mmCIF file of C-alpha atoms in Angstrom:
data_model
loop_
_atom_site.group_PDB
_atom_site.id
_atom_site.type_symbol
_atom_site.label_atom_id
_atom_site.label_comp_id
_atom_site.label_asym_id
_atom_site.label_seq_id
_atom_site.Cartn_x
_atom_site.Cartn_y
_atom_site.Cartn_z
ATOM 1 C CA MET T 635 0.000 0.000 0.000
ATOM 2 C CA LEU T 636 1.308 3.450 -0.894
ATOM 3 C CA LYS T 637 2.680 5.553 1.928
ATOM 4 C CA ARG T 638 0.201 8.237 3.029
ATOM 5 C CA ARG T 639 1.136 11.354 4.950
ATOM 6 C CA ASN T 640 1.911 10.422 8.549
ATOM 7 C CA ALA T 641 1.145 6.773 7.713
ATOM 8 C CA LYS T 642 3.191 3.803 8.905
ATOM 9 C CA LYS T 643 6.128 3.013 6.616
ATOM 10 C CA ILE T 644 5.913 -0.040 4.410
ATOM 11 C CA THR T 645 8.316 -2.982 4.414
ATOM 12 C CA ALA T 646 8.632 -5.066 1.247
ATOM 13 C CA PHE T 647 10.940 -6.947 -1.122
ATOM 14 C CA LEU T 648 11.479 -5.718 -4.670
ATOM 15 C CA LEU T 649 11.092 -6.873 -8.271
ATOM 16 C CA ILE T 650 12.526 -4.915 -11.219
ATOM 17 C CA TRP T 651 10.715 -4.553 -14.532
ATOM 18 C CA LEU T 652 11.363 -2.804 -17.840
ATOM 19 C CA ALA T 653 9.734 0.625 -17.981
ATOM 20 C CA LEU T 654 7.410 1.700 -20.772
ATOM 21 C CA ALA T 655 8.949 5.168 -20.984
ATOM 22 C CA PRO T 656 10.042 6.282 -24.471
ATOM 23 C CA ALA T 657 13.737 5.919 -23.628
ATOM 24 C CA ALA T 658 14.677 2.264 -23.939
ATOM 25 C CA ALA T 659 17.480 2.720 -21.415
ATOM 26 C CA ALA T 660 15.124 3.938 -18.663
ATOM 27 C CA ARG T 661 14.507 1.245 -16.063
ATOM 28 C CA VAL T 662 12.071 1.164 -13.163
ATOM 29 C CA ILE T 663 11.772 -1.173 -10.193
ATOM 30 C CA GLY T 664 8.687 -2.494 -8.442
ATOM 31 C CA ILE T 665 7.863 -4.327 -5.236
ATOM 32 C CA GLU T 666 6.621 -7.925 -5.325
ATOM 33 C CA ASP T 667 3.048 -8.104 -6.538
ATOM 34 C CA GLY T 668 3.097 -4.416 -7.399
ATOM 35 C CA ALA T 669 3.481 -2.999 -3.891
ATOM 36 C CA GLY T 670 6.023 -0.309 -4.888
ATOM 37 C CA SER T 671 8.609 0.882 -7.388
ATOM 38 C CA GLY T 672 12.047 2.478 -7.900
ATOM 39 C CA PHE T 673 14.515 3.551 -10.595
ATOM 40 C CA LEU T 674 17.699 1.945 -11.967
ATOM 41 C CA PHE T 675 20.782 3.771 -13.238
ATOM 42 C CA SER T 676 24.409 2.893 -13.997
ATOM 43 C CA HIS T 677 27.607 4.632 -12.940
ATOM 44 C CA ARG T 678 31.205 3.700 -13.775
ATOM 45 C CA GLY T 679 30.771 -0.061 -13.766
ATOM 46 C CA ASN T 680 28.155 -0.314 -10.990
ATOM 47 C CA CYS T 681 24.364 -0.661 -11.146
ATOM 48 C CA PHE T 682 22.300 1.363 -8.662
ATOM 49 C CA LEU T 683 18.672 1.587 -7.653
ATOM 50 C CA ILE T 684 16.809 4.638 -6.274
ATOM 51 C CA LEU T 685 13.805 3.760 -4.144
ATOM 52 C CA PRO T 686 11.735 5.197 -1.291
ATOM 53 C CA GLY T 687 13.056 4.312 2.141
ATOM 54 C CA HIS T 688 9.636 3.105 3.268
ATOM 55 C CA VAL T 689 9.581 0.575 0.420
ATOM 56 C CA HIS T 690 12.479 -1.484 1.794
ATOM 57 C CA GLY T 691 11.761 -0.663 5.450
ATOM 58 C CA ASN T 692 14.101 -2.585 7.738
ATOM 59 C CA TYR T 693 15.401 -4.755 4.908
ATOM 60 C CA ARG T 694 18.855 -3.603 3.763
ATOM 61 C CA ARG T 695 20.576 -6.657 2.243
ATOM 62 C CA GLY T 696 19.575 -9.376 -0.183
ATOM 63 C CA ILE T 697 16.508 -7.572 -1.515
ATOM 64 C CA ARG T 698 15.241 -9.753 -4.354
ATOM 65 C CA VAL T 699 15.053 -8.054 -7.738
ATOM 66 C CA GLY T 700 14.138 -9.283 -11.164
ATOM 67 C CA THR T 701 12.686 -8.235 -14.486
ATOM 68 C CA GLN T 702 9.089 -8.862 -15.414
ATOM 69 C CA ALA T 703 7.959 -12.487 -15.168
ATOM 70 C CA GLY T 704 10.517 -14.909 -16.587
ATOM 71 C CA GLY T 705 13.276 -12.345 -16.967
ATOM 72 C CA ALA T 706 16.674 -11.810 -15.349
ATOM 73 C CA ILE T 707 16.963 -11.729 -11.578
ATOM 74 C CA GLY T 708 19.400 -10.374 -9.008
ATOM 75 C CA SER T 709 19.587 -8.776 -5.585
ATOM 76 C CA ALA T 710 20.056 -5.311 -4.109
ATOM 77 C CA ASP T 711 21.695 -4.009 -0.925
ATOM 78 C CA ILE T 712 20.979 -0.579 0.528
ATOM 79 C CA VAL T 713 24.199 1.471 0.549
ATOM 80 C CA TYR T 714 22.903 4.942 1.435
ATOM 81 C CA GLN T 715 19.824 6.654 2.863
ATOM 82 C CA ALA T 716 19.332 10.382 2.362
ATOM 83 C CA PRO T 717 19.260 12.330 5.629
ATOM 84 C CA GLY T 718 16.215 13.866 7.283
ATOM 85 C CA GLU T 719 12.711 13.173 6.023
ATOM 86 C CA ALA T 720 13.689 12.756 2.372
ATOM 87 C CA ASP T 721 12.565 9.066 2.289
ATOM 88 C CA ILE T 722 15.073 8.329 -0.500
ATOM 89 C CA SER T 723 17.421 5.317 -0.451
ATOM 90 C CA LEU T 724 20.126 4.076 -2.813
ATOM 91 C CA ALA T 725 20.863 0.376 -3.394
ATOM 92 C CA LEU T 726 23.644 -1.462 -5.207
ATOM 93 C CA VAL T 727 22.270 -4.094 -7.581
ATOM 94 C CA LYS T 728 23.948 -7.409 -8.466
ATOM 95 C CA GLY T 729 23.057 -10.272 -10.773
ATOM 96 C CA GLY T 730 21.689 -10.681 -14.296
ATOM 97 C CA VAL T 731 19.566 -7.525 -14.173
ATOM 98 C CA THR T 732 22.735 -5.412 -14.242
ATOM 99 C CA ARG T 733 23.207 -6.241 -17.918
ATOM 100 C CA ASP T 734 20.525 -3.647 -18.695
ATOM 101 C CA CYS T 735 20.872 -1.061 -15.947
ATOM 102 C CA GLY T 736 19.227 1.979 -17.457
ATOM 103 C CA PRO T 737 20.631 5.462 -18.028
ATOM 104 C CA ALA T 738 23.952 6.713 -16.751
ATOM 105 C CA TRP T 739 24.132 8.770 -13.557
ATOM 106 C CA ALA T 740 25.568 11.658 -15.582
ATOM 107 C CA ASP T 741 22.405 11.735 -17.735
ATOM 108 C CA LEU T 742 19.978 12.212 -14.838
ATOM 109 C CA PRO T 743 18.593 15.761 -14.596
ATOM 110 C CA ARG T 744 20.423 18.223 -12.328
ATOM 111 C CA SER T 745 17.933 21.037 -12.892
ATOM 112 C CA LEU T 746 14.369 20.817 -14.155
ATOM 113 C CA SER T 747 13.715 24.538 -13.911
ATOM 114 C CA GLY T 748 11.771 25.584 -16.983
ATOM 115 C CA ALA T 749 10.998 21.997 -17.997
ATOM 116 C CA LEU T 750 8.118 21.482 -15.568
ATOM 117 C CA GLU T 751 4.917 23.315 -16.444
ATOM 118 C CA ILE T 752 1.523 23.068 -14.800
ATOM 119 C CA GLY T 753 -0.908 21.280 -17.087
ATOM 120 C CA ARG T 754 1.651 19.169 -18.949
ATOM 121 C CA ILE T 755 0.926 15.479 -19.479
ATOM 122 C CA ALA T 756 3.444 13.020 -18.015
ATOM 123 C CA ILE T 757 3.603 9.242 -17.657
ATOM 124 C CA ILE T 758 3.828 7.366 -14.360
ATOM 125 C CA GLU T 759 5.554 3.987 -14.773
ATOM 126 C CA ARG T 760 4.899 1.378 -12.083
ATOM 127 C CA ALA T 761 4.741 -2.373 -11.514
ATOM 128 C CA ARG T 762 1.483 -4.269 -11.523
ATOM 129 C CA GLN T 763 1.579 -8.028 -10.998
ATOM 130 C CA ARG T 764 5.168 -8.481 -12.231
ATOM 131 C CA SER T 765 4.640 -6.350 -15.313
ATOM 132 C CA ALA T 766 4.974 -2.671 -16.148
ATOM 133 C CA GLU T 767 2.135 -0.298 -16.782
ATOM 134 C CA GLY T 768 1.913 3.390 -17.542
ATOM 135 C CA ARG T 769 -0.646 5.994 -16.518
ATOM 136 C CA ARG T 770 -1.042 9.440 -18.038
ATOM 137 C CA VAL T 771 -1.076 12.143 -15.386
ATOM 138 C CA VAL T 772 -1.279 15.926 -15.302
ATOM 139 C CA LEU T 773 1.200 18.139 -13.456
ATOM 140 C CA HIS T 774 -1.285 19.854 -11.171
ATOM 141 C CA SER T 775 1.111 21.927 -9.017
ATOM 142 C CA ILE T 776 4.879 22.341 -8.696
ATOM 143 C CA ASP T 777 7.336 23.634 -6.134
ATOM 144 C CA PHE T 778 11.121 23.490 -5.786
ATOM 145 C CA ARG T 779 11.016 19.992 -4.217
ATOM 146 C CA GLN T 780 7.982 18.114 -5.490
ATOM 147 C CA VAL T 781 5.084 17.948 -7.926
ATOM 148 C CA ARG T 782 1.439 17.027 -7.380
ATOM 149 C CA LEU T 783 0.002 14.697 -10.006
ATOM 150 C CA VAL T 784 -3.608 13.858 -10.894
ATOM 151 C CA PRO T 785 -4.956 11.379 -13.490
ATOM 152 C CA ALA T 786 -5.257 12.735 -17.018
ATOM 153 C CA GLU T 787 -8.632 12.808 -18.719
ATOM 154 C CA GLY T 788 -9.850 9.284 -19.422
ATOM 155 C CA GLU T 789 -7.478 7.636 -16.886
ATOM 156 C CA LYS T 790 -8.800 5.728 -13.877
ATOM 157 C CA PRO T 791 -8.267 7.291 -10.420
ATOM 158 C CA ASP T 792 -6.155 4.341 -9.242
ATOM 159 C CA LEU T 793 -3.012 5.957 -7.864
ATOM 160 C CA PHE T 794 -3.036 3.719 -4.802
ATOM 161 C CA GLY T 795 -1.075 0.643 -3.646
ATOM 162 C CA GLY T 796 1.853 -0.119 -5.933
ATOM 163 C CA THR T 797 2.479 3.466 -7.022
ATOM 164 C CA SER T 798 4.961 4.281 -4.254
ATOM 165 C CA GLY T 799 8.372 4.735 -5.885
ATOM 166 C CA ALA T 800 7.007 4.802 -9.430
ATOM 167 C CA THR T 801 8.946 7.019 -11.842
ATOM 168 C CA VAL T 802 7.339 9.947 -13.658
ATOM 169 C CA PHE T 803 8.530 10.699 -17.207
ATOM 170 C CA LEU T 804 8.212 13.689 -19.501
ATOM 171 C CA ASP T 805 9.045 12.230 -22.895
ATOM 172 C CA SER T 806 12.214 10.223 -22.134
ATOM 173 C CA THR T 807 13.303 12.261 -19.094
ATOM 174 C CA PRO T 808 12.654 10.958 -15.566
ATOM 175 C CA ILE T 809 11.308 13.997 -13.699
ATOM 176 C CA ALA T 810 10.064 12.651 -10.352
ATOM 177 C CA MET T 811 9.513 9.677 -8.052
ATOM 178 C CA VAL T 812 6.181 9.118 -6.321
ATOM 179 C CA LEU T 813 6.433 9.010 -2.522
ATOM 180 C CA GLU T 814 3.082 10.036 -1.028
ATOM 181 C CA ALA T 815 -0.587 9.487 -1.743
ATOM 182 C CA GLU T 816 -3.072 12.215 -1.071
ATOM 183 C CA ALA T 817 -5.880 10.064 -2.466
ATOM 184 C CA ALA T 818 -6.480 7.585 -5.293
ATOM 185 C CA ASP T 819 -6.735 10.568 -7.640
ATOM 186 C CA ALA T 820 -3.709 12.568 -6.440
ATOM 187 C CA VAL T 821 -0.102 11.783 -5.487
ATOM 188 C CA TRP T 822 2.996 13.755 -4.511
ATOM 189 C CA ALA T 823 6.279 13.006 -6.280
ATOM 190 C CA THR T 824 9.762 14.243 -5.362
ATOM 191 C CA ARG T 825 11.448 15.946 -8.302
ATOM 192 C CA MET T 826 14.297 13.978 -9.867
ATOM 193 C CA ASP T 827 16.669 16.956 -9.741
ATOM 194 C CA GLU T 828 16.009 17.117 -5.978
ATOM 195 C CA ILE T 829 16.745 13.370 -5.672
ATOM 196 C CA VAL T 830 19.982 13.728 -7.673
ATOM 197 C CA ASN T 831 21.053 16.563 -5.376
ATOM 198 C CA LEU T 832 20.292 14.421 -2.315
ATOM 199 C CA LEU T 833 22.543 11.642 -3.657
ATOM 200 C CA ALA T 834 25.251 13.827 -5.215
ATOM 201 C CA ARG T 835 27.643 13.906 -2.256
ATOM 202 C CA PHE T 836 27.530 10.133 -1.854
ATOM 203 C CA MET T 837 28.074 9.689 -5.607
ATOM 204 C CA GLY T 838 31.128 11.935 -5.411
ATOM 205 C CA GLU T 839 29.884 15.056 -7.215
ATOM 206 C CA VAL T 840 30.350 17.378 -4.241
ATOM 207 C CA PRO T 841 33.998 17.833 -3.200
ATOM 208 C CA PRO T 842 34.602 16.151 0.159
ATOM 209 C CA VAL T 843 35.329 18.254 3.217
ATOM 210 C CA GLN T 844 39.038 18.824 3.825
ATOM 211 C CA SER T 845 40.359 15.947 5.923
ATOM 212 C CA CYS T 846 41.639 16.729 9.406
ATOM 213 C CA GLY T 847 43.966 13.726 9.252
ATOM 214 C CA GLU T 848 47.713 13.706 8.882
ATOM 215 C CA GLY T 849 47.680 14.961 5.282
ATOM 216 C CA VAL T 850 49.807 13.726 2.417
ATOM 217 C CA LEU T 851 53.355 12.820 3.328
ATOM 218 C CA SER T 852 56.338 12.195 1.096
ATOM 219 C CA ALA T 853 56.697 8.865 -0.685
ATOM 220 C CA ALA T 854 58.196 6.031 1.289
ATOM 221 C CA CYS T 855 59.724 2.847 -0.018
ATOM 222 C CA ALA T 856 60.152 -0.427 1.809
ATOM 223 C CA GLU T 857 60.995 -4.048 1.133
ATOM 224 C CA SER T 858 57.840 -6.019 0.366
ATOM 225 C CA ARG T 859 56.832 -9.587 0.816
ATOM 226 C CA ALA T 860 54.880 -11.547 -1.762
ATOM 227 C CA PRO T 861 51.083 -11.218 -1.743
ATOM 228 C CA VAL T 862 49.095 -14.165 -0.410
ATOM 229 C CA GLU T 863 46.876 -14.545 -3.532
ATOM 230 C CA GLY T 864 47.247 -14.126 -7.305
ATOM 231 C CA ASP T 865 50.503 -13.427 -9.145
ATOM 232 C CA PRO T 866 53.438 -12.276 -6.992
ATOM 233 C CA PHE T 867 54.361 -8.607 -6.858
ATOM 234 C CA GLU T 868 56.140 -6.208 -4.557
ATOM 235 C CA VAL T 869 55.167 -2.751 -3.402
ATOM 236 C CA LEU T 870 57.751 -0.265 -4.674
ATOM 237 C CA ALA T 871 56.300 2.930 -3.200
ATOM 238 C CA TRP T 872 53.283 4.602 -1.668
ATOM 239 C CA SER T 873 52.466 8.292 -1.409
ATOM 240 C CA VAL T 874 50.710 8.453 1.959
ATOM 241 C CA HIS T 875 51.754 7.010 5.315
ATOM 242 C CA PRO T 876 49.109 4.879 7.067
ATOM 243 C CA VAL T 877 47.283 6.288 10.055
ATOM 244 C CA GLU T 878 48.748 5.489 13.449
ATOM 245 C CA GLY T 879 48.463 1.795 14.249
ATOM 246 C CA ALA T 880 47.722 0.703 10.658
ATOM 247 C CA SER T 881 49.983 -1.321 8.364
ATOM 248 C CA ASP T 882 51.877 -0.009 5.371
ATOM 249 C CA PRO T 883 50.934 -1.385 1.911
ATOM 250 C CA SER T 884 53.732 -3.975 1.848
ATOM 251 C CA ALA T 885 52.385 -5.585 5.016
ATOM 252 C CA MET T 886 48.814 -5.318 3.713
ATOM 253 C CA VAL T 887 49.519 -7.280 0.519
ATOM 254 C CA ALA T 888 51.212 -9.958 2.616
ATOM 255 C CA GLY T 889 47.958 -10.400 4.495
ATOM 256 C CA ASP T 890 48.999 -8.878 7.817
ATOM 257 C CA ALA T 891 46.464 -6.044 8.203
ATOM 258 C CA PRO T 892 44.652 -3.435 6.103
ATOM 259 C CA TYR T 893 46.282 -0.295 4.778
ATOM 260 C CA VAL T 894 44.357 2.704 6.171
ATOM 261 C CA ALA T 895 45.488 6.152 5.046
ATOM 262 C CA PRO T 896 44.146 9.717 5.071
ATOM 263 C CA LEU T 897 42.718 11.000 1.787
ATOM 264 C CA VAL T 898 43.104 14.721 1.078
ATOM 265 C CA PRO T 899 41.036 16.325 -1.724
ATOM 266 C CA GLY T 900 43.133 16.883 -4.837
ATOM 267 C CA GLU T 901 45.969 14.637 -3.645
ATOM 268 C CA PRO T 902 45.346 10.999 -4.558
ATOM 269 C CA ILE T 903 46.804 8.048 -2.716
ATOM 270 C CA VAL T 904 49.253 6.405 -5.131
ATOM 271 C CA LEU T 905 50.627 2.875 -4.882
ATOM 272 C CA GLU T 906 53.319 1.586 -7.256
ATOM 273 C CA LEU T 907 53.660 -2.174 -7.653
ATOM 274 C CA ALA T 908 56.160 -4.317 -9.591
ATOM 275 C CA LEU T 909 55.300 -7.765 -10.959
ATOM 276 C CA THR T 910 57.957 -10.273 -9.899
ATOM 277 C CA GLY T 911 56.702 -13.606 -11.211
ATOM 278 C CA THR T 912 55.163 -12.736 -14.596
ATOM 279 C CA ASP T 913 55.277 -10.034 -17.257
ATOM 280 C CA ARG T 914 51.591 -9.947 -18.102
ATOM 281 C CA LEU T 915 48.202 -9.517 -16.447
ATOM 282 C CA SER T 916 44.490 -9.497 -17.270
ATOM 283 C CA ARG T 917 42.821 -8.603 -13.974
ATOM 284 C CA VAL T 918 43.245 -6.339 -10.956
ATOM 285 C CA ARG T 919 41.096 -6.861 -7.853
ATOM 286 C CA ILE T 920 41.031 -4.597 -4.813
ATOM 287 C CA VAL T 921 38.944 -5.174 -1.677
ATOM 288 C CA SER T 922 38.016 -2.747 1.076
ATOM 289 C CA GLU T 923 36.116 -4.140 4.051
ATOM 290 C CA PRO T 924 33.528 -1.535 5.189
ATOM 291 C CA SER T 925 34.191 -0.325 8.731
ATOM 292 C CA ASP T 926 32.969 2.368 11.112
ATOM 293 C CA ASP T 927 36.302 4.188 11.271
ATOM 294 C CA ALA T 928 37.363 4.160 7.599
ATOM 295 C CA SER T 929 35.703 4.843 4.246
ATOM 296 C CA VAL T 930 35.527 2.713 1.110
ATOM 297 C CA PRO T 931 37.555 4.101 -1.845
ATOM 298 C CA LYS T 932 35.500 5.217 -4.851
ATOM 299 C CA ASP T 933 37.416 6.598 -7.858
ATOM 300 C CA ILE T 934 40.291 4.213 -8.633
ATOM 301 C CA GLU T 935 42.602 4.522 -11.619
ATOM 302 C CA VAL T 936 44.897 1.642 -12.584
ATOM 303 C CA VAL T 937 47.737 2.147 -15.070
ATOM 304 C CA THR T 938 50.061 -0.623 -16.258
ATOM 305 C CA ASP T 939 53.492 -0.074 -17.778
ATOM 306 C CA ILE T 940 55.782 -2.381 -19.745
ATOM 307 C CA SER T 941 58.888 -0.403 -18.762
ATOM 308 C CA GLU T 942 60.783 -0.093 -15.508
ATOM 309 C CA GLY T 943 63.161 2.724 -16.385
ATOM 310 C CA ALA T 944 62.884 6.491 -16.685
ATOM 311 C CA VAL T 945 61.042 6.322 -20.024
ATOM 312 C CA ARG T 946 57.514 5.224 -19.203
ATOM 313 C CA ARG T 947 54.919 3.603 -21.457
ATOM 314 C CA PRO T 948 51.685 3.927 -19.466
ATOM 315 C CA ASN T 949 48.672 1.894 -20.524
ATOM 316 C CA PRO T 950 45.545 2.814 -18.495
ATOM 317 C CA MET T 951 42.960 0.175 -17.704
ATOM 318 C CA PRO T 952 39.295 1.166 -18.186
ATOM 319 C CA ARG T 953 38.344 3.768 -15.562
ATOM 320 C CA ARG T 954 35.800 2.547 -13.042
ATOM 321 C CA ASP T 955 34.760 2.945 -9.408
ATOM 322 C CA MET T 956 35.018 0.512 -6.558
ATOM 323 C CA SER T 957 31.534 -0.532 -5.480
ATOM 324 C CA PRO T 958 30.174 1.009 -2.261
ATOM 325 C CA GLN T 959 30.481 -2.465 -0.743
ATOM 326 C CA GLY T 960 34.234 -2.368 -1.253
ATOM 327 C CA VAL T 961 34.869 -4.502 -4.356
ATOM 328 C CA TYR T 962 36.895 -3.340 -7.362
ATOM 329 C CA ASP T 963 37.289 -5.921 -10.158
ATOM 330 C CA ASN T 964 38.780 -4.696 -13.428
ATOM 331 C CA ARG T 965 39.295 -7.241 -16.224
ATOM 332 C CA VAL T 966 41.026 -6.595 -19.552
ATOM 333 C CA GLY T 967 42.464 -8.622 -22.383
ATOM 334 C CA GLU T 968 45.853 -10.019 -21.431
ATOM 335 C CA ARG T 969 48.536 -7.329 -21.654
ATOM 336 C CA PHE T 970 52.252 -7.101 -20.981
ATOM 337 C CA ALA T 971 53.188 -5.215 -17.825
ATOM 338 C CA LYS T 972 56.093 -4.822 -15.446
ATOM 339 C CA THR T 973 54.628 -2.218 -13.102
ATOM 340 C CA VAL T 974 51.123 -1.312 -11.945
ATOM 341 C CA THR T 975 50.199 2.098 -10.536
ATOM 342 C CA ILE T 976 47.012 2.501 -8.490
ATOM 343 C CA ARG T 977 45.578 5.976 -7.786
ATOM 344 C CA ILE T 978 42.745 6.514 -5.299
ATOM 345 C CA SER T 979 41.249 10.009 -5.577
ATOM 346 C CA SER T 980 37.918 9.835 -3.739
ATOM 347 C CA SER T 981 35.823 7.790 -1.312
ATOM 348 C CA TRP T 982 32.160 6.883 -1.065
ATOM 349 C CA GLY T 983 30.524 9.592 0.998
ATOM 350 C CA GLY T 984 33.645 11.761 0.878
ATOM 351 C CA GLY T 985 35.133 10.377 4.093
ATOM 352 C CA SER T 986 38.720 9.943 5.253
ATOM 353 C CA PRO T 987 40.735 7.841 5.930
ATOM 354 C CA VAL T 988 40.204 5.110 3.334
ATOM 355 C CA ARG T 989 40.923 1.425 3.755
ATOM 356 C CA ILE T 990 42.394 -1.280 1.503
ATOM 357 C CA ASP T 991 42.388 -4.889 2.692
ATOM 358 C CA SER T 992 43.821 -6.669 -0.327
ATOM 359 C CA ILE T 993 45.143 -6.281 -3.861
ATOM 360 C CA VAL T 994 45.225 -9.232 -6.250
ATOM 361 C CA ILE T 995 46.817 -9.218 -9.699
ATOM 362 C CA GLU T 996 46.117 -12.049 -12.131
#
């Protein structure tokens, strides 16, 4: 049942279905048996889901997702909830459904000023019995945060259970997400530019606050032991000392303890590794175990090099983010390499210090 003002929040599992919006890339999610909805988007190798907080309730991990009946399935874990009374959550999606994960984060609207006009016809996309359906609605009233929607002429007044979290489209643009029901013939939807702004800091668009940690220190080199998994390598250098009590990167790759280091805006953490048992690679994996006192890295750049001398021949791997759950897995066609440089320039949520538990090269 759709959340009403001051009503008890709903708890439910989710199913994802393909939206009927004009843009083929637009994807919407819905709760089992049509109890609610949400919106899928992709960003730098990860698949995310925007949904109302009251839709998932106390459930945060292993939320079942899947396309309309007989389609791909997967699962979603809540990774962020917007502060205050926003009722907006963000989930990371895994499984077969990620093969078609909707529009890119960069394509979502940052400002809808001028695009929203009272009286315009829009489409609400929602799930009904494991399928997608659309309803034409009229933009009845608009403010800086939300829009009020009523059924268009000829449409049934059935904006009740199952509409919570549905996405509203103008042409191919997602403009709002339904959160509240005033009645079966009127709903309130939070504007998509407001939702994007609520999630922007977590997604890394807002520069993180200057860290009060130790700051960036000069590079330090140390003798390294072989890693405990994958092809052997040694750590040649790192740009930032670990925080007090943490291990340096050479001890981390040997499996002793995580490397935890302060991250200062504009000054990435740089690790330089040298392959010692092979001259080629096809995969780099990095793991960060989420913890209360350290953040998960976000923007990670990996560059391989076939040279070891002063003349460098850098060969960047495809740029992608670590997932908010702390997994970075970058696969390429086999390439020759003698050194690997890893640069960490941001964290999920903008926090510092960041943590690395393991690096595996294959």
